[in-house]
Amino acid sequence: MTTRLKEVDAVMVGMGWTGSIMARELTKAGLTVVGLERGEDLTPREHFALPNIRDELKYTHRLELVQDPALETLTFRHRPADTALPMRRMGSFLPGNSVGGAANHWGGLHWRYLPSDHLCRSHIVQRYGAKAIPDDMTIQDWAMSYDELEPYYDKFDKLCGVSGKAGNLRGQKIAGGNVFEGPRSDEYPNPPVKMTESALMFEKAAKELGYNPFPQPISNASRPYTNIEGLTLGACQYCGHCDKSGCEANAKAGPHVCILPLLRSDPKFTLRARAWVSRLIYDKSARKVMGVVYTDTRSGEEYEQPAGLVVLSAYVFGNISLLFHSGIGEPYDPSTGKGAVGKNYCYQLSRMGVTMFFENKEFNPFMGAPGSSMALDDVDADNFDHSGLGFLGGSRFACGHGDGRPIGYRPIPPGTPRWGAAWKTATAKWYSHAANIAVSGSNYANRNNYLDLDPTYKDQLGRPLLRLTYNFVENDYKVMEYTLGVAAKIARAMNPTIMGEPRMRRGDYDIVPYQSTHNTGGTIMGTDPKTSVVNRYLQSWDADNLFIMGASTFPQQPAYNPTGPVGALAYWSAEAIVTRYLKSPGPLVHAG
């Protein structure tokens, strides 16, 4: 029997970055808000404190803060004609599974997308012509420009206390920052974190070759910082345990540090952990979601939470599956190209790079942070001329140290045996003498990369699992080959004793090893309800009181990490709800 609860003004499905931002903005506007989170509740005082937090085995290898695939997972196949099988262990990507979401274990890399990323399709057509876009590449423009979103990028920067160096301040290009970025209305809230020796070597070599390196922006505060909500972040300790773990110094931005302390004390907000939402109550004729149904994972009891406004603020896969399970929107069909739910799934071209070994240089690989790196954007997006290259998109580079943890960090030169005495000798010799140029590439949408429901496998609630169909295509391989060639050029200029072969292989995408938690698409934004799921304010075309947050709304995936735009979009959508929707509920954009 389902217990019906008292109606509230708004319900958040997921309490990571977007759910926390949206809940905070709506409670400020006077609404009563319930935040539902499938996983457990976590607090920094109890869960992110020394000595327990610096535990590589617990967090990096046993994935303590990551979604449990025994409860819910997805099935995977490379091609529409293949049979999909369940993902039994999270590997390639690591969705979060507790209050705070994936922000609990993110590394903190904090980017803004480029102006050309926002207008991806029209920019390419204008510069290279429509024929430059392959027939099976289904890229679309964002539903808003960079300039429109910039104030919200700025607001999220100041919430997180991002550390970095501006390269384009109000249209003025600044050497030492990213000169390719869109105009910023303000400098970063904090200066860059400290650079490691390998980062400085990369900077020197790249500059000598005519490139434009800059400190990688990161949401690890380089100094104590009080954010726009009046909450204080500590200074980075350079412990090397940022990614896949919490932060005992509260220096790494996340909902627990930046927003939740205020929400927890707000009488208009109620947090319910262990609340697994199974479906939305959808009235198609009224174009309205009446509420959500969730199961308490401790008792197994089912509840109905009525709400005037419903916000899907779960991870990418959670948002998409709830639309499927609730019958909202038209599922995407790759054979006809019709429908939009599940369309344009993209990932990120990762696990690429060049490893170098320096006999006469000694590094401290265990000291640093993901932002203790120099980045490079010269061969990213459309920052270089693609004429005649046969591909679109590009890669960003980073070089530095900050995660040389004792179990997982084992750089060894080519030709070293994979086990035995020679392997032990090599790991001991080169541990403090290796550096890597990491390369992360853009992944543009393809007609045959998408999500739907699996006909065979079900989750613990008896619902069909989400099925992922995804593989690399020729454009991806060409992006990798070209940009890795540039990385290798810089690596040679750093004059290593030994240089490994650039890491890349042609072949099917491998879902087993970790690559990045940068999944995008499936509920994409747009200006046409036939080719998108949400409008420019992230409002569903099919239910006026349903708003969908996060990277599932991205039409394609640039080379950058998605968190910066995710936070900016949450603020953008929240403002539209508060200033427009609440005054006159209904469509904020009317389909042409």
Coordinates of C-alpha atoms in Angstrom, one line a residue:
M1 CA 0.0 0.0 0.0
T2 CA 1.3 3.5 -0.9
T3 CA 1.2 6.2 1.7
R4 CA 0.2 9.6 0.4
L5 CA 2.0 12.4 2.1
K6 CA 1.1 16.1 2.5
E7 CA 1.6 18.1 -0.7
V8 CA 4.6 20.5 -0.8
D9 CA 5.4 23.3 -3.2
A10 CA 8.4 21.6 -4.8
V11 CA 10.3 18.3 -4.7
M12 CA 13.9 17.6 -5.8
V13 CA 14.7 14.2 -7.1
G14 CA 18.4 13.9 -6.2
M15 CA 20.4 16.1 -3.8
G16 CA 23.7 16.7 -5.5
W17 CA 24.8 20.1 -6.9
T18 CA 21.7 20.9 -8.9
G19 CA 19.2 19.7 -6.3
S20 CA 20.9 21.7 -3.6
I21 CA 21.1 24.8 -5.7
M22 CA 17.5 24.6 -6.8
A23 CA 16.3 23.8 -3.3
R24 CA 18.1 26.8 -1.9
E25 CA 16.8 29.2 -4.5
L26 CA 13.2 28.0 -4.1
T27 CA 13.3 28.2 -0.3
K28 CA 14.6 31.7 -0.6
A29 CA 11.5 32.5 -2.7
G30 CA 9.3 31.1 0.2
L31 CA 8.5 27.7 -1.2
T32 CA 8.3 24.5 0.9
V33 CA 10.8 22.0 -0.6
V34 CA 11.4 18.3 -0.1
G35 CA 14.7 16.9 -1.2
L36 CA 14.7 13.2 -2.0
E37 CA 18.0 11.3 -2.2
R38 CA 18.3 7.6 -3.0
G39 CA 21.5 7.1 -1.0
E40 CA 22.5 7.8 2.6
D41 CA 22.9 11.1 4.3
L42 CA 26.5 12.2 4.7
T43 CA 28.0 15.1 6.6
P44 CA 31.7 16.3 6.5
R45 CA 32.0 16.2 10.3
E46 CA 31.0 12.5 10.4
H47 CA 32.2 11.1 7.1
F48 CA 35.0 13.3 5.7
A49 CA 37.2 13.6 8.7
L50 CA 40.7 12.3 9.5
P51 CA 42.0 9.7 9.9
N52 CA 39.4 7.7 7.9
I53 CA 39.2 9.9 4.8
R54 CA 42.6 9.3 3.3
D55 CA 41.8 5.7 2.5
E56 CA 42.7 4.7 -1.1
L57 CA 41.4 1.1 -0.7
K58 CA 38.0 2.2 0.7
Y59 CA 37.3 5.0 -1.7
T60 CA 39.3 4.5 -4.9
H61 CA 39.1 0.8 -5.2
R62 CA 36.1 -0.3 -3.2
L63 CA 34.2 2.8 -4.4
E64 CA 32.5 3.7 -1.1
L65 CA 30.9 6.9 -2.4
V66 CA 29.7 5.4 -5.7
Q67 CA 26.3 3.9 -6.8
D68 CA 25.8 0.3 -6.0
P69 CA 25.1 -1.7 -9.2
A70 CA 23.5 -4.4 -7.1
L71 CA 20.6 -2.0 -6.6
E72 CA 20.5 -0.3 -10.0
T73 CA 22.8 -0.4 -12.9
L74 CA 22.5 -0.2 -16.7
T75 CA 23.1 -2.6 -19.5
F76 CA 25.6 -1.9 -22.2
R77 CA 26.2 -2.8 -25.9
H78 CA 28.4 -1.2 -28.6
R79 CA 25.8 -1.3 -31.4
P80 CA 22.1 -1.4 -31.8
A81 CA 22.3 -4.9 -33.3
D82 CA 24.2 -6.2 -30.2
T83 CA 22.8 -7.9 -27.1
A84 CA 23.3 -5.7 -24.0
L85 CA 24.6 -7.1 -20.7
P86 CA 24.4 -5.6 -17.2
M87 CA 27.3 -3.5 -15.9
R88 CA 28.0 -5.5 -12.7
R89 CA 30.7 -3.1 -11.3
M90 CA 31.0 0.6 -11.8
G91 CA 34.1 1.2 -13.8
S92 CA 34.3 3.6 -16.7
F93 CA 32.1 6.1 -14.9
L94 CA 31.2 6.5 -11.2
P95 CA 27.8 8.1 -10.4
G96 CA 27.4 9.2 -6.7
N97 CA 25.0 7.5 -4.4
S98 CA 24.5 9.7 -1.3
V99 CA 23.5 13.3 -0.3
G100 CA 26.0 15.5 -2.2
G101 CA 26.0 13.2 -5.3
A102 CA 29.1 12.8 -7.5
A103 CA 30.4 16.1 -6.0
N104 CA 31.5 14.1 -3.0
H105 CA 34.1 12.3 -5.0
W106 CA 34.8 14.7 -7.9
G107 CA 38.4 16.0 -8.4
G108 CA 37.2 19.6 -8.5
L109 CA 38.1 20.5 -12.1
H110 CA 35.8 23.5 -12.9
W111 CA 35.4 24.8 -16.4
R112 CA 33.2 27.0 -18.4
Y113 CA 32.2 25.9 -21.9
L114 CA 33.5 28.0 -24.8
P115 CA 31.2 30.3 -26.8
S116 CA 31.6 28.0 -29.7
D117 CA 30.6 25.1 -27.6
H118 CA 27.2 26.8 -26.9
L119 CA 26.6 27.3 -30.6
C120 CA 28.2 24.1 -31.8
R121 CA 26.3 23.4 -34.9
S122 CA 25.7 26.9 -36.2
H123 CA 29.3 27.8 -35.5
I124 CA 30.6 24.9 -37.5
V125 CA 28.2 25.6 -40.4
Q126 CA 29.2 29.3 -40.4
R127 CA 32.9 28.6 -40.5
Y128 CA 33.2 25.4 -42.5
G129 CA 29.8 24.9 -44.2
A130 CA 27.0 22.4 -43.5
K131 CA 28.8 19.6 -45.4
A132 CA 31.6 19.6 -42.8
I133 CA 29.2 17.9 -40.4
P134 CA 28.9 14.1 -41.0
D135 CA 25.4 12.8 -41.7
D136 CA 25.4 10.7 -38.6
M137 CA 26.6 13.5 -36.3
T138 CA 23.5 14.8 -34.5
I139 CA 25.0 17.8 -32.8
Q140 CA 22.8 20.7 -31.9
D141 CA 23.2 24.2 -30.5
W142 CA 22.6 24.9 -26.9
A143 CA 19.3 26.7 -26.2
M144 CA 21.2 29.8 -24.8
S145 CA 24.5 31.5 -25.7
Y146 CA 27.6 31.8 -23.6
D147 CA 26.9 35.5 -23.1
E148 CA 23.4 34.7 -21.7
L149 CA 24.8 32.1 -19.3
E150 CA 27.9 34.0 -18.2
P151 CA 26.3 35.7 -15.1
Y152 CA 25.3 32.3 -13.9
Y153 CA 28.7 30.8 -14.6
D154 CA 30.1 33.7 -12.5
K155 CA 27.6 33.0 -9.7
F156 CA 28.5 29.3 -9.6
D157 CA 32.2 30.2 -9.6
K158 CA 31.7 32.4 -6.5
L159 CA 29.6 29.7 -4.8
C160 CA 32.5 27.2 -5.2
G161 CA 35.4 29.6 -4.7
V162 CA 37.1 28.4 -7.9
S163 CA 40.9 28.9 -8.0
G164 CA 42.3 30.0 -11.4
K165 CA 43.6 32.8 -13.6
A166 CA 41.4 34.7 -16.1
G167 CA 42.5 34.8 -19.7
N168 CA 39.6 36.9 -21.0
L169 CA 38.4 39.5 -18.5
R170 CA 35.5 41.5 -20.0
G171 CA 37.0 41.1 -23.5
Q172 CA 40.6 41.9 -22.5
K173 CA 42.9 38.9 -23.3
I174 CA 45.3 38.3 -20.4
A175 CA 48.6 36.3 -20.8
G176 CA 48.9 33.5 -18.3
G177 CA 45.2 32.7 -18.3
N178 CA 43.2 30.8 -20.9
V179 CA 43.1 33.2 -23.8
F180 CA 40.6 31.0 -25.6
E181 CA 37.9 31.3 -23.0
G182 CA 34.8 33.4 -23.3
P183 CA 34.7 36.9 -21.7
R184 CA 34.5 36.7 -17.9
S185 CA 32.7 39.4 -16.0
D186 CA 35.1 38.9 -13.0
E187 CA 38.4 37.3 -12.1
Y188 CA 38.4 33.9 -10.4
P189 CA 37.4 34.1 -6.7
N190 CA 40.8 32.6 -5.7
P191 CA 44.3 32.6 -7.3
P192 CA 45.5 29.3 -8.8
V193 CA 46.6 26.5 -6.4
K194 CA 50.4 25.8 -6.2
M195 CA 51.9 24.2 -9.3
T196 CA 54.0 21.1 -9.2
E197 CA 57.4 20.7 -10.8
S198 CA 56.0 18.7 -13.7
A199 CA 53.4 21.4 -14.4
L200 CA 56.1 24.1 -14.6
M201 CA 58.2 21.9 -16.9
F202 CA 55.1 21.5 -19.2
E203 CA 54.5 25.2 -19.1
K204 CA 58.0 26.0 -20.2
A205 CA 58.0 23.5 -23.0
A206 CA 54.6 24.5 -24.3
K207 CA 55.4 28.2 -24.3
E208 CA 58.7 27.6 -26.2
L209 CA 56.6 25.8 -28.9
G210 CA 54.2 28.8 -29.2
Y211 CA 51.3 27.4 -27.2
N212 CA 49.3 29.1 -24.4
P213 CA 49.4 27.0 -21.1
F214 CA 47.6 28.2 -18.0
P215 CA 46.8 27.0 -14.5
Q216 CA 44.0 24.4 -14.6
P217 CA 40.9 25.9 -12.9
I218 CA 39.7 24.0 -9.9
S219 CA 37.1 24.1 -7.1
N220 CA 39.7 23.5 -4.4
A221 CA 40.2 26.8 -2.6
S222 CA 43.8 28.0 -2.7
R223 CA 43.2 30.0 0.5
P224 CA 40.4 30.2 3.1
Y225 CA 37.3 31.5 1.3
T226 CA 33.8 32.7 2.2
N227 CA 31.3 32.1 -0.6
I228 CA 28.3 34.0 -1.7
E229 CA 26.1 32.1 0.8
G230 CA 28.4 33.2 3.7
L231 CA 29.8 29.7 4.1
T232 CA 33.5 29.2 4.6
L233 CA 35.8 26.8 2.7
G234 CA 39.2 25.9 4.1
A235 CA 42.5 26.0 2.1
C236 CA 43.7 23.0 0.0
Q237 CA 46.2 20.8 1.9
Y238 CA 47.6 19.2 -1.3
C239 CA 47.0 15.7 0.1
G240 CA 46.5 13.9 -3.2
H241 CA 43.2 12.4 -2.3
C242 CA 40.7 14.7 -4.0
D243 CA 39.1 12.5 -6.6
K244 CA 36.9 9.6 -5.4
S245 CA 37.1 10.8 -1.8
G246 CA 35.8 13.6 0.4
C247 CA 37.9 16.5 1.7
E248 CA 38.8 16.8 5.4
A249 CA 39.8 20.4 5.0
N250 CA 36.5 21.4 3.4
A251 CA 38.6 23.0 0.7
K252 CA 36.9 21.0 -2.2
A253 CA 33.7 22.6 -3.1
G254 CA 30.5 20.5 -2.9
P255 CA 26.9 20.9 -1.7
H256 CA 27.9 19.7 1.8
V257 CA 30.2 22.8 2.2
C258 CA 28.7 25.4 -0.1
I259 CA 24.9 25.1 0.4
L260 CA 23.6 22.2 2.6
P261 CA 24.5 23.7 6.0
L262 CA 21.9 26.5 5.2
L263 CA 19.3 24.2 3.8
R264 CA 19.5 21.8 6.7
S265 CA 18.6 24.6 9.1
D266 CA 15.8 26.1 6.9
P267 CA 12.3 25.1 8.2
K268 CA 11.0 25.3 4.6
F269 CA 13.3 22.4 3.6
T270 CA 13.0 18.7 4.4
L271 CA 15.7 16.2 3.4
R272 CA 14.8 12.6 3.0
A273 CA 17.6 10.1 2.4
R274 CA 17.2 6.5 1.4
A275 CA 14.3 7.6 -0.8
W276 CA 14.4 5.9 -4.1
V277 CA 12.1 7.6 -6.6
S278 CA 10.6 5.0 -9.0
R279 CA 8.3 7.1 -11.1
L280 CA 6.6 10.4 -11.6
I281 CA 2.8 10.8 -11.4
Y282 CA 2.1 12.2 -14.9
D283 CA -1.2 13.7 -16.2
K284 CA -0.5 13.9 -19.9
S285 CA -3.8 15.7 -20.7
A286 CA -3.1 18.4 -18.1
R287 CA 0.6 18.6 -19.1
K288 CA 1.5 18.3 -15.4
V289 CA 3.4 16.0 -13.0
M290 CA 1.3 15.6 -9.9
G291 CA 4.1 14.3 -7.7
V292 CA 6.6 11.4 -7.3
V293 CA 6.4 7.9 -6.0
Y294 CA 9.4 6.7 -3.9
T295 CA 10.4 3.6 -1.9
D296 CA 12.1 3.9 1.5
T297 CA 15.1 1.6 0.9
R298 CA 15.3 0.7 4.7
S299 CA 11.7 -0.4 5.2
G300 CA 10.6 -1.1 1.7
E301 CA 7.5 1.0 2.1
E302 CA 6.2 3.1 -0.8
Y303 CA 5.2 6.7 -0.5
E304 CA 3.6 9.3 -2.8
Q305 CA 4.9 12.8 -2.5
P306 CA 2.5 15.3 -4.2
A307 CA 4.2 18.6 -5.3
G308 CA 3.3 21.6 -7.3
L309 CA 6.7 21.6 -8.9
V310 CA 9.0 18.6 -9.7
V311 CA 12.7 19.0 -10.4
L312 CA 14.7 16.0 -11.7
S313 CA 18.1 16.7 -10.2
A314 CA 19.5 13.2 -10.2
Y315 CA 22.5 12.0 -12.2
V316 CA 22.2 11.7 -16.0
F317 CA 21.0 8.1 -16.0
G318 CA 18.5 8.7 -13.2
N319 CA 16.9 11.6 -15.0
I320 CA 16.5 9.7 -18.2
S321 CA 15.2 6.5 -16.6
L322 CA 12.5 8.4 -14.7
L323 CA 11.2 9.9 -18.0
F324 CA 11.0 6.4 -19.5
H325 CA 9.4 4.9 -16.5
S326 CA 6.8 7.7 -16.3
G327 CA 5.9 7.8 -19.9
I328 CA 7.0 11.4 -20.4
G329 CA 8.2 12.4 -23.9
E330 CA 8.8 10.4 -27.0
P331 CA 11.6 7.8 -26.8
Y332 CA 14.4 8.3 -29.4
D333 CA 14.4 5.8 -32.3
P334 CA 17.8 5.7 -34.1
S335 CA 16.3 4.1 -37.2
T336 CA 14.0 7.0 -37.9
G337 CA 15.7 9.8 -35.9
K338 CA 12.3 10.6 -34.3
G339 CA 11.9 11.2 -30.6
A340 CA 14.3 12.8 -28.1
V341 CA 14.3 11.0 -24.8
G342 CA 17.5 9.0 -24.7
K343 CA 19.0 10.9 -27.8
N344 CA 22.5 12.2 -28.1
Y345 CA 24.2 10.3 -25.3
C346 CA 27.9 11.4 -25.2
Y347 CA 30.9 10.6 -23.0
Q348 CA 34.4 12.0 -23.1
L349 CA 37.5 10.7 -24.9
S350 CA 39.7 9.9 -21.9
R351 CA 42.5 7.5 -20.9
M352 CA 44.7 9.2 -23.4
G353 CA 48.1 10.8 -22.9
V354 CA 51.8 10.5 -22.9
T355 CA 54.0 9.3 -20.0
M356 CA 57.5 10.6 -19.6
F357 CA 60.4 9.3 -17.4
F358 CA 63.1 11.7 -16.2
E359 CA 66.2 10.0 -14.7
N360 CA 67.6 13.3 -13.3
K361 CA 64.3 14.8 -12.1
E362 CA 62.6 13.9 -8.9
F363 CA 58.9 14.6 -8.3
N364 CA 56.6 14.3 -5.3
P365 CA 53.7 12.6 -7.1
F366 CA 51.7 12.1 -3.9
M367 CA 51.6 15.8 -3.0
G368 CA 49.2 18.1 -4.9
A369 CA 45.7 18.3 -6.3
P370 CA 44.0 17.8 -9.7
G371 CA 44.4 21.6 -10.1
S372 CA 48.2 21.5 -9.5
S373 CA 48.6 21.2 -13.2
M374 CA 49.1 23.4 -16.2
A375 CA 46.4 23.1 -18.9
L376 CA 46.4 23.7 -22.6
D377 CA 43.5 24.6 -24.8
D378 CA 45.2 25.4 -28.2
V379 CA 43.8 22.2 -29.8
D380 CA 40.4 22.1 -28.1
A381 CA 37.0 22.7 -29.7
D382 CA 37.4 25.1 -32.6
N383 CA 40.4 27.0 -31.2
F384 CA 42.4 25.8 -34.3
D385 CA 41.6 25.6 -38.0
H386 CA 39.9 22.2 -38.8
S387 CA 40.0 22.8 -42.6
G388 CA 41.1 19.6 -44.3
L389 CA 41.6 17.7 -41.1
G390 CA 38.6 15.4 -41.5
F391 CA 37.2 15.8 -38.0
L392 CA 35.5 18.2 -35.6
G393 CA 36.3 19.0 -32.0
G394 CA 39.5 18.6 -30.0
S395 CA 41.1 18.0 -26.7
R396 CA 42.3 19.8 -23.6
F397 CA 45.7 18.9 -22.0
A398 CA 46.9 18.9 -18.4
C399 CA 50.2 18.1 -16.9
G400 CA 51.0 18.0 -13.2
H401 CA 51.0 15.7 -10.1
G402 CA 48.5 15.3 -7.4
D403 CA 47.3 11.7 -7.1
G404 CA 50.4 9.5 -6.7
R405 CA 48.6 7.2 -4.2
P406 CA 50.4 4.0 -3.2
I407 CA 48.1 1.4 -4.7
G408 CA 47.1 2.8 -8.0
Y409 CA 50.0 4.9 -9.1
R410 CA 52.6 2.7 -10.8
P411 CA 54.2 4.4 -13.9
I412 CA 56.6 2.1 -15.6
P413 CA 58.5 2.5 -19.0
P414 CA 57.5 0.6 -22.1
G415 CA 58.7 -3.0 -22.2
T416 CA 58.6 -3.5 -18.4
P417 CA 57.2 -6.9 -17.4
R418 CA 53.7 -6.6 -15.9
W419 CA 54.7 -8.6 -12.7
G420 CA 57.6 -10.1 -10.9
A421 CA 61.0 -8.9 -9.8
A422 CA 61.7 -6.6 -12.8
W423 CA 58.3 -5.0 -12.4
K424 CA 59.0 -4.3 -8.7
T425 CA 62.4 -2.8 -9.5
A426 CA 60.9 -0.5 -12.2
T427 CA 58.0 0.7 -10.0
A428 CA 60.5 1.6 -7.2
K429 CA 62.9 3.3 -9.6
W430 CA 60.4 5.4 -11.6
Y431 CA 57.7 6.3 -9.0
S432 CA 59.3 9.7 -8.3
H433 CA 60.6 10.2 -11.8
A434 CA 57.6 10.0 -14.1
A435 CA 55.1 12.6 -15.3
N436 CA 52.1 12.5 -17.7
I437 CA 50.4 14.7 -20.1
A438 CA 46.7 13.8 -19.8
V439 CA 44.5 14.4 -22.9
S440 CA 40.7 14.6 -22.7
G441 CA 38.8 14.9 -26.0
S442 CA 35.3 16.1 -27.0
N443 CA 32.7 13.6 -28.0
Y444 CA 30.1 14.8 -30.5
A445 CA 26.7 13.2 -30.7
N446 CA 26.2 10.3 -33.1
R447 CA 22.9 8.9 -34.4
N448 CA 23.6 5.4 -33.0
N449 CA 24.7 6.5 -29.5
Y450 CA 21.7 6.6 -27.3
L451 CA 19.8 5.2 -24.2
D452 CA 16.5 3.3 -24.0
L453 CA 15.0 0.6 -21.8
D454 CA 16.4 -3.0 -21.7
P455 CA 13.8 -5.6 -22.7
T456 CA 15.4 -8.3 -20.4
Y457 CA 17.0 -7.0 -17.2
K458 CA 15.3 -5.3 -14.3
D459 CA 16.4 -3.4 -11.2
Q460 CA 15.5 -4.1 -7.5
L461 CA 12.2 -2.3 -7.9
G462 CA 11.2 -4.5 -10.9
R463 CA 11.7 -1.8 -13.5
P464 CA 13.5 -2.4 -16.8
L465 CA 17.1 -1.2 -16.6
L466 CA 18.4 1.6 -18.7
R467 CA 20.2 0.3 -21.8
L468 CA 23.2 2.2 -23.1
T469 CA 24.3 1.8 -26.7
Y470 CA 27.6 3.6 -27.3
N471 CA 30.8 3.3 -29.2
F472 CA 33.6 5.5 -30.6
V473 CA 33.2 6.6 -34.2
E474 CA 35.7 7.8 -36.9
N475 CA 35.5 11.4 -35.7
D476 CA 36.6 10.3 -32.2
Y477 CA 39.6 8.4 -33.4
K478 CA 40.8 11.3 -35.6
V479 CA 40.4 13.7 -32.6
M480 CA 42.5 11.4 -30.5
E481 CA 45.2 10.9 -33.1
Y482 CA 45.6 14.5 -34.0
T483 CA 45.6 15.9 -30.4
L484 CA 47.9 13.1 -29.1
G485 CA 50.3 14.1 -31.8
V486 CA 50.5 17.6 -30.3
A487 CA 50.8 16.2 -26.8
A488 CA 53.7 14.0 -27.9
K489 CA 55.4 17.1 -29.5
I490 CA 55.3 18.9 -26.2
A491 CA 56.5 15.8 -24.3
R492 CA 59.5 15.5 -26.5
A493 CA 60.3 19.2 -25.8
M494 CA 60.3 18.4 -22.1
N495 CA 63.4 16.2 -22.9
P496 CA 62.5 13.0 -21.0
T497 CA 65.0 10.1 -20.6
I498 CA 62.3 7.8 -21.8
M499 CA 59.1 8.6 -23.5
G500 CA 56.2 6.2 -23.6
E501 CA 54.1 5.8 -26.7
P502 CA 51.0 8.0 -26.8
R503 CA 48.2 6.1 -25.1
M504 CA 45.4 5.4 -27.6
R505 CA 44.1 2.4 -29.4
R506 CA 41.6 2.0 -32.2
G507 CA 38.9 -0.3 -31.1
D508 CA 35.6 -0.5 -29.3
Y509 CA 35.0 1.6 -26.3
D510 CA 35.8 -0.3 -23.1
I511 CA 33.3 0.2 -20.3
V512 CA 35.5 -1.6 -17.7
P513 CA 38.4 0.8 -16.7
Y514 CA 37.7 4.2 -15.2
Q515 CA 37.8 7.1 -17.6
S516 CA 35.6 9.9 -16.4
T517 CA 32.2 10.5 -14.8
H518 CA 31.3 12.9 -17.6
N519 CA 28.2 11.3 -19.1
T520 CA 25.9 13.7 -21.0
G521 CA 22.8 13.8 -23.1
G522 CA 19.5 11.9 -23.1
T523 CA 17.2 14.8 -22.0
I524 CA 18.8 17.4 -24.3
M525 CA 17.8 21.1 -24.5
G526 CA 16.7 22.8 -27.6
T527 CA 14.3 25.1 -29.4
D528 CA 12.2 22.4 -31.1
P529 CA 10.2 19.8 -29.1
K530 CA 10.7 17.3 -31.9
T531 CA 14.4 17.3 -31.4
S532 CA 14.8 18.1 -27.7
V533 CA 13.3 17.2 -24.3
V534 CA 13.6 20.6 -22.5
N535 CA 13.4 24.2 -23.6
R536 CA 16.0 26.9 -22.9
Y537 CA 15.0 27.1 -19.2
L538 CA 15.3 23.3 -18.8
Q539 CA 11.5 23.0 -18.6
S540 CA 10.0 19.9 -20.1
W541 CA 8.1 20.4 -23.3
D542 CA 5.6 17.8 -22.1
A543 CA 4.9 18.9 -18.5
D544 CA 4.9 22.5 -17.6
N545 CA 5.8 22.0 -13.9
L546 CA 8.7 19.6 -14.6
F547 CA 12.3 20.9 -14.8
I548 CA 15.3 18.7 -15.6
M549 CA 18.8 19.6 -14.4
G550 CA 22.3 18.5 -15.1
A551 CA 24.4 17.2 -17.9
S552 CA 21.6 15.1 -19.3
T553 CA 20.5 18.3 -21.0
F554 CA 23.7 18.8 -23.0
P555 CA 23.3 18.2 -26.7
Q556 CA 27.0 17.0 -27.0
Q557 CA 30.1 16.8 -24.8
P558 CA 33.0 19.2 -25.2
A559 CA 36.4 18.2 -23.9
Y560 CA 35.8 20.0 -20.6
N561 CA 34.4 18.5 -17.5
P562 CA 30.7 19.3 -17.2
T563 CA 30.3 20.6 -13.6
G564 CA 30.7 24.3 -14.3
P565 CA 27.9 24.4 -16.9
V566 CA 25.8 22.1 -14.7
G567 CA 25.9 24.6 -11.8
A568 CA 25.4 27.6 -14.1
L569 CA 22.3 26.0 -15.7
A570 CA 20.8 25.3 -12.3
Y571 CA 21.0 29.0 -11.4
W572 CA 19.7 30.0 -14.8
S573 CA 16.7 27.7 -14.5
A574 CA 16.0 28.6 -10.9
E575 CA 15.9 32.3 -11.7
A576 CA 13.4 31.6 -14.5
I577 CA 11.2 29.6 -12.2
V578 CA 11.2 32.2 -9.4
T579 CA 10.8 35.3 -11.5
R580 CA 8.5 33.9 -14.3
Y581 CA 7.0 30.5 -13.7
L582 CA 5.8 31.0 -10.2
K583 CA 4.0 34.2 -11.2
S584 CA 2.3 32.6 -14.2
P585 CA 2.6 28.8 -14.3
G586 CA 2.8 27.4 -17.8
P587 CA 5.2 27.1 -20.7
L588 CA 8.1 29.5 -20.5
V589 CA 8.7 29.0 -24.2
H590 CA 6.0 28.3 -26.7
A591 CA 6.9 25.9 -29.5
G592 CA 6.8 27.4 -32.9

